[in-house]
Amino acid sequence: MKLKHLTTSILAIGLLFMISCKSKPKDSDIQASVTTAISSVPGVTADVKDGVVTLSGTVNSEEEKTAAENAAKTVKDVKSVSNNISVAPPPPPPAAPVAITADDSLKTAVNDVIKDFPGVKVDVKDGVLTVTGEEKAARWKTLKMALDALHPKKVDASGLKVK
Amino acid sequence: MALQEKYKELIDAAKASGTTNLQVAEQDGVLHINGIAPSGEVKDQLWNIYGKIDPNFLTGDVVMDIQVATAVEGAKLKVVTESSNLNIRKGPGTDQPIVGKAAHGEIVTLISKMNEQWWLIRTDGGAEGYSYAQYLKPV
């Protein structure tokens, strides 16, 4: 009688244990399901602990962040979602192109500049100033400053001899 | 981006020195640097750094225009010609008649700027006209 009682008890406990096991879904299973659910949003990873999903990673917009959270919430057995996804700042707008002075204006201005530099010749073509001749280093520096201030595309002095 | 690396010291110095309206942009293999330096000394310093990175400015990969913030109307300017007198002309252009001269090292007054190249100045002697800005340095 006692033995029968004990067997019943063990069976009952075993059954309870099985039920309790079944009622508690494994985090790893949830994680697999969540990972699949959020795969449409790249850059996001999920961690699961006791059914609570923590999303992390970086996305490009608030919409993607919300989409990942909503996708995770649809997964069975997920209790709650902690959304730690950060949104990357938008890339800076492309820099405005540098304004290059037109050749006609450059030619006039260059002529004014080089009057004081008899040993130097400056050709203007497509915004590029090509400097030839020879000049002392200090004087060339002064000339270079003046030429740069005209906003050319380039000052090519590879043909200049600096004394 | 490689040019910004090469001239990093120059760009950093421009930022650190309080140069305003600083614009650094690479275009067609040339780094364009524009800005307004708080003083003539800062402008000199930046040009010295540029000359250190690219001796004699021969590589041609930078176009730098640094204006000086203190060059405002009424400011005193020093004539920084190499040694000769500075021509003062009737109008903005070397084709304009010479109406006066300012001596090397003389201090003149800025009346207005026609453009970045030609400034209207007045000497203490009373001569008034346009001179080339390159030879005038704010004091």
PDB file of C-alpha atoms in Angstrom:
ATOM      1  CA  MET A   1       0.000   0.000   0.000  1.00  0.00           C
ATOM      2  CA  LYS A   2       2.761   2.325   0.997  1.00  0.00           C
ATOM      3  CA  LEU A   3       4.783   1.346  -2.030  1.00  0.00           C
ATOM      4  CA  LYS A   4       1.870   1.977  -4.363  1.00  0.00           C
ATOM      5  CA  HIS A   5       1.414   5.378  -2.784  1.00  0.00           C
ATOM      6  CA  LEU A   6       5.033   6.216  -3.332  1.00  0.00           C
ATOM      7  CA  THR A   7       4.932   5.113  -6.989  1.00  0.00           C
ATOM      8  CA  THR A   8       1.914   7.300  -7.577  1.00  0.00           C
ATOM      9  CA  SER A   9       3.665  10.221  -5.948  1.00  0.00           C
ATOM     10  CA  ILE A  10       6.773   9.741  -8.065  1.00  0.00           C
ATOM     11  CA  LEU A  11       4.669   9.510 -11.196  1.00  0.00           C
ATOM     12  CA  ALA A  12       2.775  12.625 -10.221  1.00  0.00           C
ATOM     13  CA  ILE A  13       5.967  14.547  -9.528  1.00  0.00           C
ATOM     14  CA  GLY A  14       7.451  13.325 -12.803  1.00  0.00           C
ATOM     15  CA  LEU A  15       4.381  14.439 -14.691  1.00  0.00           C
ATOM     16  CA  LEU A  16       4.438  17.836 -13.020  1.00  0.00           C
ATOM     17  CA  PHE A  17       8.084  18.169 -13.867  1.00  0.00           C
ATOM     18  CA  MET A  18       7.382  17.354 -17.511  1.00  0.00           C
ATOM     19  CA  ILE A  19       4.532  19.837 -17.658  1.00  0.00           C
ATOM     20  CA  SER A  20       6.584  22.557 -16.040  1.00  0.00           C
ATOM     21  CA  CYS A  21       9.392  21.873 -18.483  1.00  0.00           C
ATOM     22  CA  LYS A  22       7.061  22.123 -21.398  1.00  0.00           C
ATOM     23  CA  SER A  23       5.436  25.309 -20.135  1.00  0.00           C
ATOM     24  CA  LYS A  24       8.799  27.035 -19.924  1.00  0.00           C
ATOM     25  CA  PRO A  25      10.044  27.626 -23.491  1.00  0.00           C
ATOM     26  CA  LYS A  26      13.768  27.541 -23.977  1.00  0.00           C
ATOM     27  CA  ASP A  27      15.450  30.934 -24.475  1.00  0.00           C
ATOM     28  CA  SER A  28      17.621  29.496 -27.219  1.00  0.00           C
ATOM     29  CA  ASP A  29      14.530  28.537 -29.203  1.00  0.00           C
ATOM     30  CA  ILE A  30      13.050  31.995 -28.780  1.00  0.00           C
ATOM     31  CA  GLN A  31      16.332  33.528 -29.811  1.00  0.00           C
ATOM     32  CA  ALA A  32      16.390  31.481 -33.000  1.00  0.00           C
ATOM     33  CA  SER A  33      12.837  32.532 -33.846  1.00  0.00           C
ATOM     34  CA  VAL A  34      13.494  36.191 -33.065  1.00  0.00           C
ATOM     35  CA  THR A  35      16.670  36.192 -35.120  1.00  0.00           C
ATOM     36  CA  THR A  36      14.671  34.884 -38.066  1.00  0.00           C
ATOM     37  CA  ALA A  37      11.927  37.444 -37.470  1.00  0.00           C
ATOM     38  CA  ILE A  38      14.310  40.392 -37.426  1.00  0.00           C
ATOM     39  CA  SER A  39      16.471  39.185 -40.318  1.00  0.00           C
ATOM     40  CA  SER A  40      14.785  41.756 -42.567  1.00  0.00           C
ATOM     41  CA  VAL A  41      16.508  44.496 -40.565  1.00  0.00           C
ATOM     42  CA  PRO A  42      20.283  44.112 -41.013  1.00  0.00           C
ATOM     43  CA  GLY A  43      22.641  45.087 -38.256  1.00  0.00           C
ATOM     44  CA  VAL A  44      20.400  44.001 -35.375  1.00  0.00           C
ATOM     45  CA  THR A  45      21.105  41.157 -32.962  1.00  0.00           C
ATOM     46  CA  ALA A  46      18.853  39.662 -30.302  1.00  0.00           C
ATOM     47  CA  ASP A  47      19.583  38.273 -26.855  1.00  0.00           C
ATOM     48  CA  VAL A  48      16.965  36.382 -24.894  1.00  0.00           C
ATOM     49  CA  LYS A  49      16.808  35.821 -21.165  1.00  0.00           C
ATOM     50  CA  ASP A  50      13.737  34.367 -19.458  1.00  0.00           C
ATOM     51  CA  GLY A  51      11.670  35.275 -22.493  1.00  0.00           C
ATOM     52  CA  VAL A  52      12.760  38.892 -22.464  1.00  0.00           C
ATOM     53  CA  VAL A  53      14.310  39.908 -25.760  1.00  0.00           C
ATOM     54  CA  THR A  54      17.036  42.554 -25.858  1.00  0.00           C
ATOM     55  CA  LEU A  55      17.692  44.022 -29.281  1.00  0.00           C
ATOM     56  CA  SER A  56      20.987  45.728 -30.002  1.00  0.00           C
ATOM     57  CA  GLY A  57      22.958  46.974 -32.972  1.00  0.00           C
ATOM     58  CA  THR A  58      22.877  50.012 -35.221  1.00  0.00           C
ATOM     59  CA  VAL A  59      20.389  50.840 -37.946  1.00  0.00           C
ATOM     60  CA  ASN A  60      20.012  53.766 -40.311  1.00  0.00           C
ATOM     61  CA  SER A  61      16.557  55.007 -39.287  1.00  0.00           C
ATOM     62  CA  GLU A  62      13.939  55.121 -36.529  1.00  0.00           C
ATOM     63  CA  GLU A  63      11.630  53.150 -38.841  1.00  0.00           C
ATOM     64  CA  GLU A  64      14.065  50.236 -38.959  1.00  0.00           C
ATOM     65  CA  LYS A  65      14.460  50.359 -35.192  1.00  0.00           C
ATOM     66  CA  THR A  66      10.673  50.152 -34.697  1.00  0.00           C
ATOM     67  CA  ALA A  67      10.325  47.486 -37.384  1.00  0.00           C
ATOM     68  CA  ALA A  68      12.854  45.261 -35.610  1.00  0.00           C
ATOM     69  CA  GLU A  69      11.024  45.698 -32.296  1.00  0.00           C
ATOM     70  CA  ASN A  70       7.624  44.898 -33.811  1.00  0.00           C
ATOM     71  CA  ALA A  71       9.043  41.850 -35.573  1.00  0.00           C
ATOM     72  CA  ALA A  72      10.505  40.566 -32.308  1.00  0.00           C
ATOM     73  CA  LYS A  73       7.194  41.072 -30.475  1.00  0.00           C
ATOM     74  CA  THR A  74       5.345  38.808 -32.928  1.00  0.00           C
ATOM     75  CA  VAL A  75       7.474  35.816 -31.931  1.00  0.00           C
ATOM     76  CA  LYS A  76       5.664  33.282 -29.733  1.00  0.00           C
ATOM     77  CA  ASP A  77       6.680  33.161 -26.053  1.00  0.00           C
ATOM     78  CA  VAL A  78       8.357  36.561 -26.111  1.00  0.00           C
ATOM     79  CA  LYS A  79       7.361  38.320 -22.886  1.00  0.00           C
ATOM     80  CA  SER A  80       8.726  41.714 -23.683  1.00  0.00           C
ATOM     81  CA  VAL A  81      11.232  43.457 -25.910  1.00  0.00           C
ATOM     82  CA  SER A  82      13.915  45.800 -24.685  1.00  0.00           C
ATOM     83  CA  ASN A  83      14.947  47.917 -27.658  1.00  0.00           C
ATOM     84  CA  ASN A  84      18.566  49.033 -27.337  1.00  0.00           C
ATOM     85  CA  ILE A  85      19.094  49.583 -31.044  1.00  0.00           C
ATOM     86  CA  SER A  86      20.864  52.831 -31.846  1.00  0.00           C
ATOM     87  CA  VAL A  87      20.114  54.878 -34.919  1.00  0.00           C
ATOM     88  CA  ALA A  88      23.167  56.029 -36.858  1.00  0.00           C
ATOM     89  CA  PRO A  89      23.268  59.777 -37.583  1.00  0.00           C
ATOM     90  CA  PRO A  90      22.567  60.596 -41.233  1.00  0.00           C
ATOM     91  CA  PRO A  91      25.688  61.003 -43.375  1.00  0.00           C
ATOM     92  CA  PRO A  92      26.760  64.619 -43.835  1.00  0.00           C
ATOM     93  CA  PRO A  93      25.414  66.199 -47.010  1.00  0.00           C
ATOM     94  CA  PRO A  94      27.911  66.163 -49.877  1.00  0.00           C
ATOM     95  CA  ALA A  95      30.223  69.162 -49.673  1.00  0.00           C
ATOM     96  CA  ALA A  96      29.410  72.027 -51.968  1.00  0.00           C
ATOM     97  CA  PRO A  97      31.830  72.158 -54.868  1.00  0.00           C
ATOM     98  CA  VAL A  98      34.629  74.651 -54.548  1.00  0.00           C
ATOM     99  CA  ALA A  99      33.932  77.785 -56.548  1.00  0.00           C
ATOM    100  CA  ILE A 100      36.579  78.226 -59.237  1.00  0.00           C
ATOM    101  CA  THR A 101      37.097  81.621 -60.833  1.00  0.00           C
ATOM    102  CA  ALA A 102      36.401  81.774 -64.578  1.00  0.00           C
ATOM    103  CA  ASP A 103      39.390  82.046 -66.924  1.00  0.00           C
ATOM    104  CA  ASP A 104      38.570  85.577 -68.103  1.00  0.00           C
ATOM    105  CA  SER A 105      38.528  86.960 -64.568  1.00  0.00           C
ATOM    106  CA  LEU A 106      41.603  84.909 -63.696  1.00  0.00           C
ATOM    107  CA  LYS A 107      43.552  86.296 -66.660  1.00  0.00           C
ATOM    108  CA  THR A 108      42.801  89.906 -65.722  1.00  0.00           C
ATOM    109  CA  ALA A 109      43.689  89.337 -62.080  1.00  0.00           C
ATOM    110  CA  VAL A 110      46.822  87.331 -62.891  1.00  0.00           C
ATOM    111  CA  ASN A 111      48.068  90.146 -65.119  1.00  0.00           C
ATOM    112  CA  ASP A 112      47.681  92.559 -62.222  1.00  0.00           C
ATOM    113  CA  VAL A 113      49.528  90.216 -59.885  1.00  0.00           C
ATOM    114  CA  ILE A 114      52.545  89.338 -62.017  1.00  0.00           C
ATOM    115  CA  LYS A 115      53.433  92.870 -63.074  1.00  0.00           C
ATOM    116  CA  ASP A 116      55.746  92.951 -60.086  1.00  0.00           C
ATOM    117  CA  PHE A 117      57.273  89.574 -60.937  1.00  0.00           C
ATOM    118  CA  PRO A 118      59.176  90.116 -64.194  1.00  0.00           C
ATOM    119  CA  GLY A 119      60.943  86.737 -64.107  1.00  0.00           C
ATOM    120  CA  VAL A 120      57.728  84.767 -63.892  1.00  0.00           C
ATOM    121  CA  LYS A 121      55.113  83.826 -66.462  1.00  0.00           C
ATOM    122  CA  VAL A 122      51.657  82.538 -65.538  1.00  0.00           C
ATOM    123  CA  ASP A 123      49.419  80.831 -68.077  1.00  0.00           C
ATOM    124  CA  VAL A 124      45.697  80.462 -67.449  1.00  0.00           C
ATOM    125  CA  LYS A 125      43.795  77.515 -68.860  1.00  0.00           C
ATOM    126  CA  ASP A 126      40.628  75.828 -67.555  1.00  0.00           C
ATOM    127  CA  GLY A 127      41.126  77.388 -64.149  1.00  0.00           C
ATOM    128  CA  VAL A 128      44.686  76.065 -63.814  1.00  0.00           C
ATOM    129  CA  LEU A 129      47.500  78.568 -63.360  1.00  0.00           C
ATOM    130  CA  THR A 130      50.763  77.251 -64.780  1.00  0.00           C
ATOM    131  CA  VAL A 131      53.746  79.113 -63.386  1.00  0.00           C
ATOM    132  CA  THR A 132      57.078  79.102 -65.221  1.00  0.00           C
ATOM    133  CA  GLY A 133      60.295  81.094 -65.031  1.00  0.00           C
ATOM    134  CA  GLU A 134      62.394  81.637 -61.939  1.00  0.00           C
ATOM    135  CA  GLU A 135      61.996  83.556 -58.714  1.00  0.00           C
ATOM    136  CA  LYS A 136      63.452  83.839 -55.230  1.00  0.00           C
ATOM    137  CA  ALA A 137      61.750  81.621 -52.631  1.00  0.00           C
ATOM    138  CA  ALA A 138      60.366  84.502 -50.554  1.00  0.00           C
ATOM    139  CA  ARG A 139      59.035  86.299 -53.616  1.00  0.00           C
ATOM    140  CA  TRP A 140      57.488  83.103 -54.959  1.00  0.00           C
ATOM    141  CA  LYS A 141      55.707  82.645 -51.629  1.00  0.00           C
ATOM    142  CA  THR A 142      54.224  86.146 -51.991  1.00  0.00           C
ATOM    143  CA  LEU A 143      53.174  85.350 -55.555  1.00  0.00           C
ATOM    144  CA  LYS A 144      51.693  81.992 -54.574  1.00  0.00           C
ATOM    145  CA  MET A 145      49.614  83.688 -51.859  1.00  0.00           C
ATOM    146  CA  ALA A 146      48.347  86.208 -54.400  1.00  0.00           C
ATOM    147  CA  LEU A 147      47.560  83.538 -56.994  1.00  0.00           C
ATOM    148  CA  ASP A 148      45.773  81.282 -54.497  1.00  0.00           C
ATOM    149  CA  ALA A 149      43.627  84.237 -53.406  1.00  0.00           C
ATOM    150  CA  LEU A 150      42.232  84.392 -56.956  1.00  0.00           C
ATOM    151  CA  HIS A 151      40.593  80.980 -56.362  1.00  0.00           C
ATOM    152  CA  PRO A 152      42.004  79.027 -59.280  1.00  0.00           C
ATOM    153  CA  LYS A 153      41.447  75.306 -59.725  1.00  0.00           C
ATOM    154  CA  LYS A 154      45.134  74.632 -59.271  1.00  0.00           C
ATOM    155  CA  VAL A 155      48.469  76.437 -59.192  1.00  0.00           C
ATOM    156  CA  ASP A 156      50.971  74.294 -61.083  1.00  0.00           C
ATOM    157  CA  ALA A 157      54.479  75.518 -60.330  1.00  0.00           C
ATOM    158  CA  SER A 158      56.315  72.362 -61.387  1.00  0.00           C
ATOM    159  CA  GLY A 159      57.950  74.394 -64.170  1.00  0.00           C
ATOM    160  CA  LEU A 160      59.137  77.139 -61.824  1.00  0.00           C
ATOM    161  CA  LYS A 161      62.748  77.366 -60.732  1.00  0.00           C
ATOM    162  CA  VAL A 162      62.960  78.591 -57.144  1.00  0.00           C
ATOM    163  CA  LYS A 163      66.268  80.257 -56.369  1.00  0.00           C
TER     164      LYS A 163
ATOM    165  CA  MET B   1      41.021  62.228 -48.179  1.00  0.00           C
ATOM    166  CA  ALA B   2      44.714  61.467 -48.617  1.00  0.00           C
ATOM    167  CA  LEU B   3      45.422  65.173 -49.068  1.00  0.00           C
ATOM    168  CA  GLN B   4      43.642  65.980 -45.830  1.00  0.00           C
ATOM    169  CA  GLU B   5      45.984  63.485 -44.158  1.00  0.00           C
ATOM    170  CA  LYS B   6      49.051  65.034 -45.789  1.00  0.00           C
ATOM    171  CA  TYR B   7      48.028  68.530 -44.695  1.00  0.00           C
ATOM    172  CA  LYS B   8      46.531  67.463 -41.363  1.00  0.00           C
ATOM    173  CA  GLU B   9      48.916  69.684 -39.386  1.00  0.00           C
ATOM    174  CA  LEU B  10      47.862  72.687 -41.463  1.00  0.00           C
ATOM    175  CA  ILE B  11      44.139  71.974 -41.128  1.00  0.00           C
ATOM    176  CA  ASP B  12      44.471  71.309 -37.395  1.00  0.00           C
ATOM    177  CA  ALA B  13      46.417  74.556 -36.932  1.00  0.00           C
ATOM    178  CA  ALA B  14      43.753  76.498 -38.837  1.00  0.00           C
ATOM    179  CA  LYS B  15      41.048  75.050 -36.588  1.00  0.00           C
ATOM    180  CA  ALA B  16      43.040  75.593 -33.392  1.00  0.00           C
ATOM    181  CA  SER B  17      43.944  79.192 -34.244  1.00  0.00           C
ATOM    182  CA  GLY B  18      40.339  80.342 -34.421  1.00  0.00           C
ATOM    183  CA  THR B  19      40.178  80.692 -38.183  1.00  0.00           C
ATOM    184  CA  THR B  20      36.535  81.251 -39.055  1.00  0.00           C
ATOM    185  CA  ASN B  21      34.505  80.307 -42.134  1.00  0.00           C
ATOM    186  CA  LEU B  22      37.030  77.532 -42.556  1.00  0.00           C
ATOM    187  CA  GLN B  23      36.359  75.496 -45.656  1.00  0.00           C
ATOM    188  CA  VAL B  24      38.496  72.485 -46.499  1.00  0.00           C
ATOM    189  CA  ALA B  25      37.496  70.629 -49.630  1.00  0.00           C
ATOM    190  CA  GLU B  26      39.272  68.314 -52.008  1.00  0.00           C
ATOM    191  CA  GLN B  27      38.424  68.779 -55.657  1.00  0.00           C
ATOM    192  CA  ASP B  28      40.151  67.304 -58.707  1.00  0.00           C
ATOM    193  CA  GLY B  29      43.212  66.334 -56.690  1.00  0.00           C
ATOM    194  CA  VAL B  30      43.622  69.760 -55.128  1.00  0.00           C
ATOM    195  CA  LEU B  31      42.886  70.632 -51.532  1.00  0.00           C
ATOM    196  CA  HIS B  32      41.151  74.004 -51.310  1.00  0.00           C
ATOM    197  CA  ILE B  33      41.526  75.728 -47.952  1.00  0.00           C
ATOM    198  CA  ASN B  34      39.645  78.964 -47.334  1.00  0.00           C
ATOM    199  CA  GLY B  35      39.090  80.864 -44.139  1.00  0.00           C
ATOM    200  CA  ILE B  36      39.396  84.090 -42.218  1.00  0.00           C
ATOM    201  CA  ALA B  37      42.290  84.206 -39.779  1.00  0.00           C
ATOM    202  CA  PRO B  38      41.908  86.288 -36.608  1.00  0.00           C
ATOM    203  CA  SER B  39      45.198  88.099 -37.318  1.00  0.00           C
ATOM    204  CA  GLY B  40      47.969  88.533 -39.833  1.00  0.00           C
ATOM    205  CA  GLU B  41      50.246  86.453 -37.599  1.00  0.00           C
ATOM    206  CA  VAL B  42      47.897  83.469 -37.853  1.00  0.00           C
ATOM    207  CA  LYS B  43      47.862  83.809 -41.630  1.00  0.00           C
ATOM    208  CA  ASP B  44      51.692  83.836 -41.666  1.00  0.00           C
ATOM    209  CA  GLN B  45      51.771  80.847 -39.344  1.00  0.00           C
ATOM    210  CA  LEU B  46      49.443  78.844 -41.596  1.00  0.00           C
ATOM    211  CA  TRP B  47      51.481  79.677 -44.687  1.00  0.00           C
ATOM    212  CA  ASN B  48      54.653  78.638 -42.858  1.00  0.00           C
ATOM    213  CA  ILE B  49      53.124  75.262 -41.985  1.00  0.00           C
ATOM    214  CA  TYR B  50      51.995  74.828 -45.587  1.00  0.00           C
ATOM    215  CA  GLY B  51      55.550  75.652 -46.738  1.00  0.00           C
ATOM    216  CA  LYS B  52      56.973  73.140 -44.289  1.00  0.00           C
ATOM    217  CA  ILE B  53      54.769  70.296 -45.571  1.00  0.00           C
ATOM    218  CA  ASP B  54      55.250  71.262 -49.210  1.00  0.00           C
ATOM    219  CA  PRO B  55      58.610  73.056 -49.547  1.00  0.00           C
ATOM    220  CA  ASN B  56      58.371  76.011 -51.940  1.00  0.00           C
ATOM    221  CA  PHE B  57      54.727  75.156 -52.676  1.00  0.00           C
ATOM    222  CA  LEU B  58      55.741  73.254 -55.779  1.00  0.00           C
ATOM    223  CA  THR B  59      53.470  70.198 -55.551  1.00  0.00           C
ATOM    224  CA  GLY B  60      50.416  72.194 -56.574  1.00  0.00           C
ATOM    225  CA  ASP B  61      48.007  70.113 -54.524  1.00  0.00           C
ATOM    226  CA  VAL B  62      46.796  72.992 -52.337  1.00  0.00           C
ATOM    227  CA  VAL B  63      45.093  76.294 -53.105  1.00  0.00           C
ATOM    228  CA  MET B  64      44.876  78.280 -49.883  1.00  0.00           C
ATOM    229  CA  ASP B  65      43.171  81.628 -49.415  1.00  0.00           C
ATOM    230  CA  ILE B  66      43.398  82.945 -45.877  1.00  0.00           C
ATOM    231  CA  GLN B  67      41.897  86.383 -45.365  1.00  0.00           C
ATOM    232  CA  VAL B  68      42.565  88.393 -42.224  1.00  0.00           C
ATOM    233  CA  ALA B  69      39.631  89.351 -40.015  1.00  0.00           C
ATOM    234  CA  THR B  70      41.242  92.538 -38.754  1.00  0.00           C
ATOM    235  CA  ALA B  71      41.447  93.975 -42.277  1.00  0.00           C
ATOM    236  CA  VAL B  72      38.246  96.001 -41.825  1.00  0.00           C
ATOM    237  CA  GLU B  73      37.450  99.562 -42.768  1.00  0.00           C
ATOM    238  CA  GLY B  74      39.483 102.014 -40.741  1.00  0.00           C
ATOM    239  CA  ALA B  75      42.136  99.426 -39.940  1.00  0.00           C
ATOM    240  CA  LYS B  76      45.799 100.334 -40.088  1.00  0.00           C
ATOM    241  CA  LEU B  77      47.792  98.496 -42.715  1.00  0.00           C
ATOM    242  CA  LYS B  78      51.513  98.119 -43.114  1.00  0.00           C
ATOM    243  CA  VAL B  79      53.048  98.245 -46.566  1.00  0.00           C
ATOM    244  CA  VAL B  80      54.813  94.907 -46.992  1.00  0.00           C
ATOM    245  CA  THR B  81      56.450  95.281 -50.378  1.00  0.00           C
ATOM    246  CA  GLU B  82      59.818  93.606 -50.755  1.00  0.00           C
ATOM    247  CA  SER B  83      61.655  96.916 -50.642  1.00  0.00           C
ATOM    248  CA  SER B  84      60.108  99.287 -53.175  1.00  0.00           C
ATOM    249  CA  ASN B  85      57.287 101.792 -52.775  1.00  0.00           C
ATOM    250  CA  LEU B  86      53.701 100.644 -53.178  1.00  0.00           C
ATOM    251  CA  ASN B  87      51.798 102.226 -56.034  1.00  0.00           C
ATOM    252  CA  ILE B  88      48.513 103.898 -55.210  1.00  0.00           C
ATOM    253  CA  ARG B  89      46.293 103.986 -58.257  1.00  0.00           C
ATOM    254  CA  LYS B  90      43.241 105.919 -59.352  1.00  0.00           C
ATOM    255  CA  GLY B  91      41.226 102.750 -59.863  1.00  0.00           C
ATOM    256  CA  PRO B  92      41.452  99.021 -59.138  1.00  0.00           C
ATOM    257  CA  GLY B  93      43.812  97.700 -61.802  1.00  0.00           C
ATOM    258  CA  THR B  94      47.436  97.975 -62.824  1.00  0.00           C
ATOM    259  CA  ASP B  95      46.305  99.766 -65.986  1.00  0.00           C
ATOM    260  CA  GLN B  96      45.079 102.637 -63.827  1.00  0.00           C
ATOM    261  CA  PRO B  97      47.212 105.791 -63.447  1.00  0.00           C
ATOM    262  CA  ILE B  98      49.369 106.083 -60.338  1.00  0.00           C
ATOM    263  CA  VAL B  99      48.151 108.834 -58.035  1.00  0.00           C
ATOM    264  CA  GLY B 100      50.605 108.324 -55.211  1.00  0.00           C
ATOM    265  CA  LYS B 101      53.034 106.014 -53.472  1.00  0.00           C
ATOM    266  CA  ALA B 102      53.364 104.512 -50.025  1.00  0.00           C
ATOM    267  CA  ALA B 103      56.833 103.706 -48.742  1.00  0.00           C
ATOM    268  CA  HIS B 104      57.955 100.218 -47.793  1.00  0.00           C
ATOM    269  CA  GLY B 105      57.036  99.731 -44.131  1.00  0.00           C
ATOM    270  CA  GLU B 106      54.707 102.746 -44.056  1.00  0.00           C
ATOM    271  CA  ILE B 107      51.409 102.529 -42.154  1.00  0.00           C
ATOM    272  CA  VAL B 108      48.296 103.408 -44.156  1.00  0.00           C
ATOM    273  CA  THR B 109      44.557 103.328 -43.459  1.00  0.00           C
ATOM    274  CA  LEU B 110      42.087 100.988 -45.123  1.00  0.00           C
ATOM    275  CA  ILE B 111      39.071 102.894 -46.426  1.00  0.00           C
ATOM    276  CA  SER B 112      37.255 100.073 -48.190  1.00  0.00           C
ATOM    277  CA  LYS B 113      37.788  96.886 -50.120  1.00  0.00           C
ATOM    278  CA  MET B 114      36.914  96.962 -53.804  1.00  0.00           C
ATOM    279  CA  ASN B 115      37.461  93.190 -53.841  1.00  0.00           C
ATOM    280  CA  GLU B 116      39.914  90.739 -52.327  1.00  0.00           C
ATOM    281  CA  GLN B 117      42.696  92.068 -54.534  1.00  0.00           C
ATOM    282  CA  TRP B 118      42.179  95.837 -54.616  1.00  0.00           C
ATOM    283  CA  TRP B 119      41.778  97.924 -51.512  1.00  0.00           C
ATOM    284  CA  LEU B 120      41.125 101.647 -51.266  1.00  0.00           C
ATOM    285  CA  ILE B 121      43.659 103.166 -48.875  1.00  0.00           C
ATOM    286  CA  ARG B 122      44.800 106.538 -47.592  1.00  0.00           C
ATOM    287  CA  THR B 123      48.289 107.477 -46.495  1.00  0.00           C
ATOM    288  CA  ASP B 124      49.030 109.818 -43.607  1.00  0.00           C
ATOM    289  CA  GLY B 125      50.298 112.193 -46.298  1.00  0.00           C
ATOM    290  CA  GLY B 126      46.794 112.339 -47.741  1.00  0.00           C
ATOM    291  CA  ALA B 127      47.276 110.250 -50.879  1.00  0.00           C
ATOM    292  CA  GLU B 128      44.189 108.176 -51.549  1.00  0.00           C
ATOM    293  CA  GLY B 129      43.616 105.419 -54.054  1.00  0.00           C
ATOM    294  CA  TYR B 130      43.688 101.724 -54.796  1.00  0.00           C
ATOM    295  CA  SER B 131      46.537  99.411 -53.944  1.00  0.00           C
ATOM    296  CA  TYR B 132      47.101  95.722 -54.295  1.00  0.00           C
ATOM    297  CA  ALA B 133      46.012  93.953 -51.118  1.00  0.00           C
ATOM    298  CA  GLN B 134      48.853  91.462 -51.252  1.00  0.00           C
ATOM    299  CA  TYR B 135      51.239  94.191 -50.151  1.00  0.00           C
ATOM    300  CA  LEU B 136      49.115  95.368 -47.256  1.00  0.00           C
ATOM    301  CA  LYS B 137      49.141  93.588 -43.942  1.00  0.00           C
ATOM    302  CA  PRO B 138      46.867  94.497 -41.035  1.00  0.00           C
ATOM    303  CA  VAL B 139      48.800  95.690 -37.994  1.00  0.00           C
TER     304      VAL B 139
END
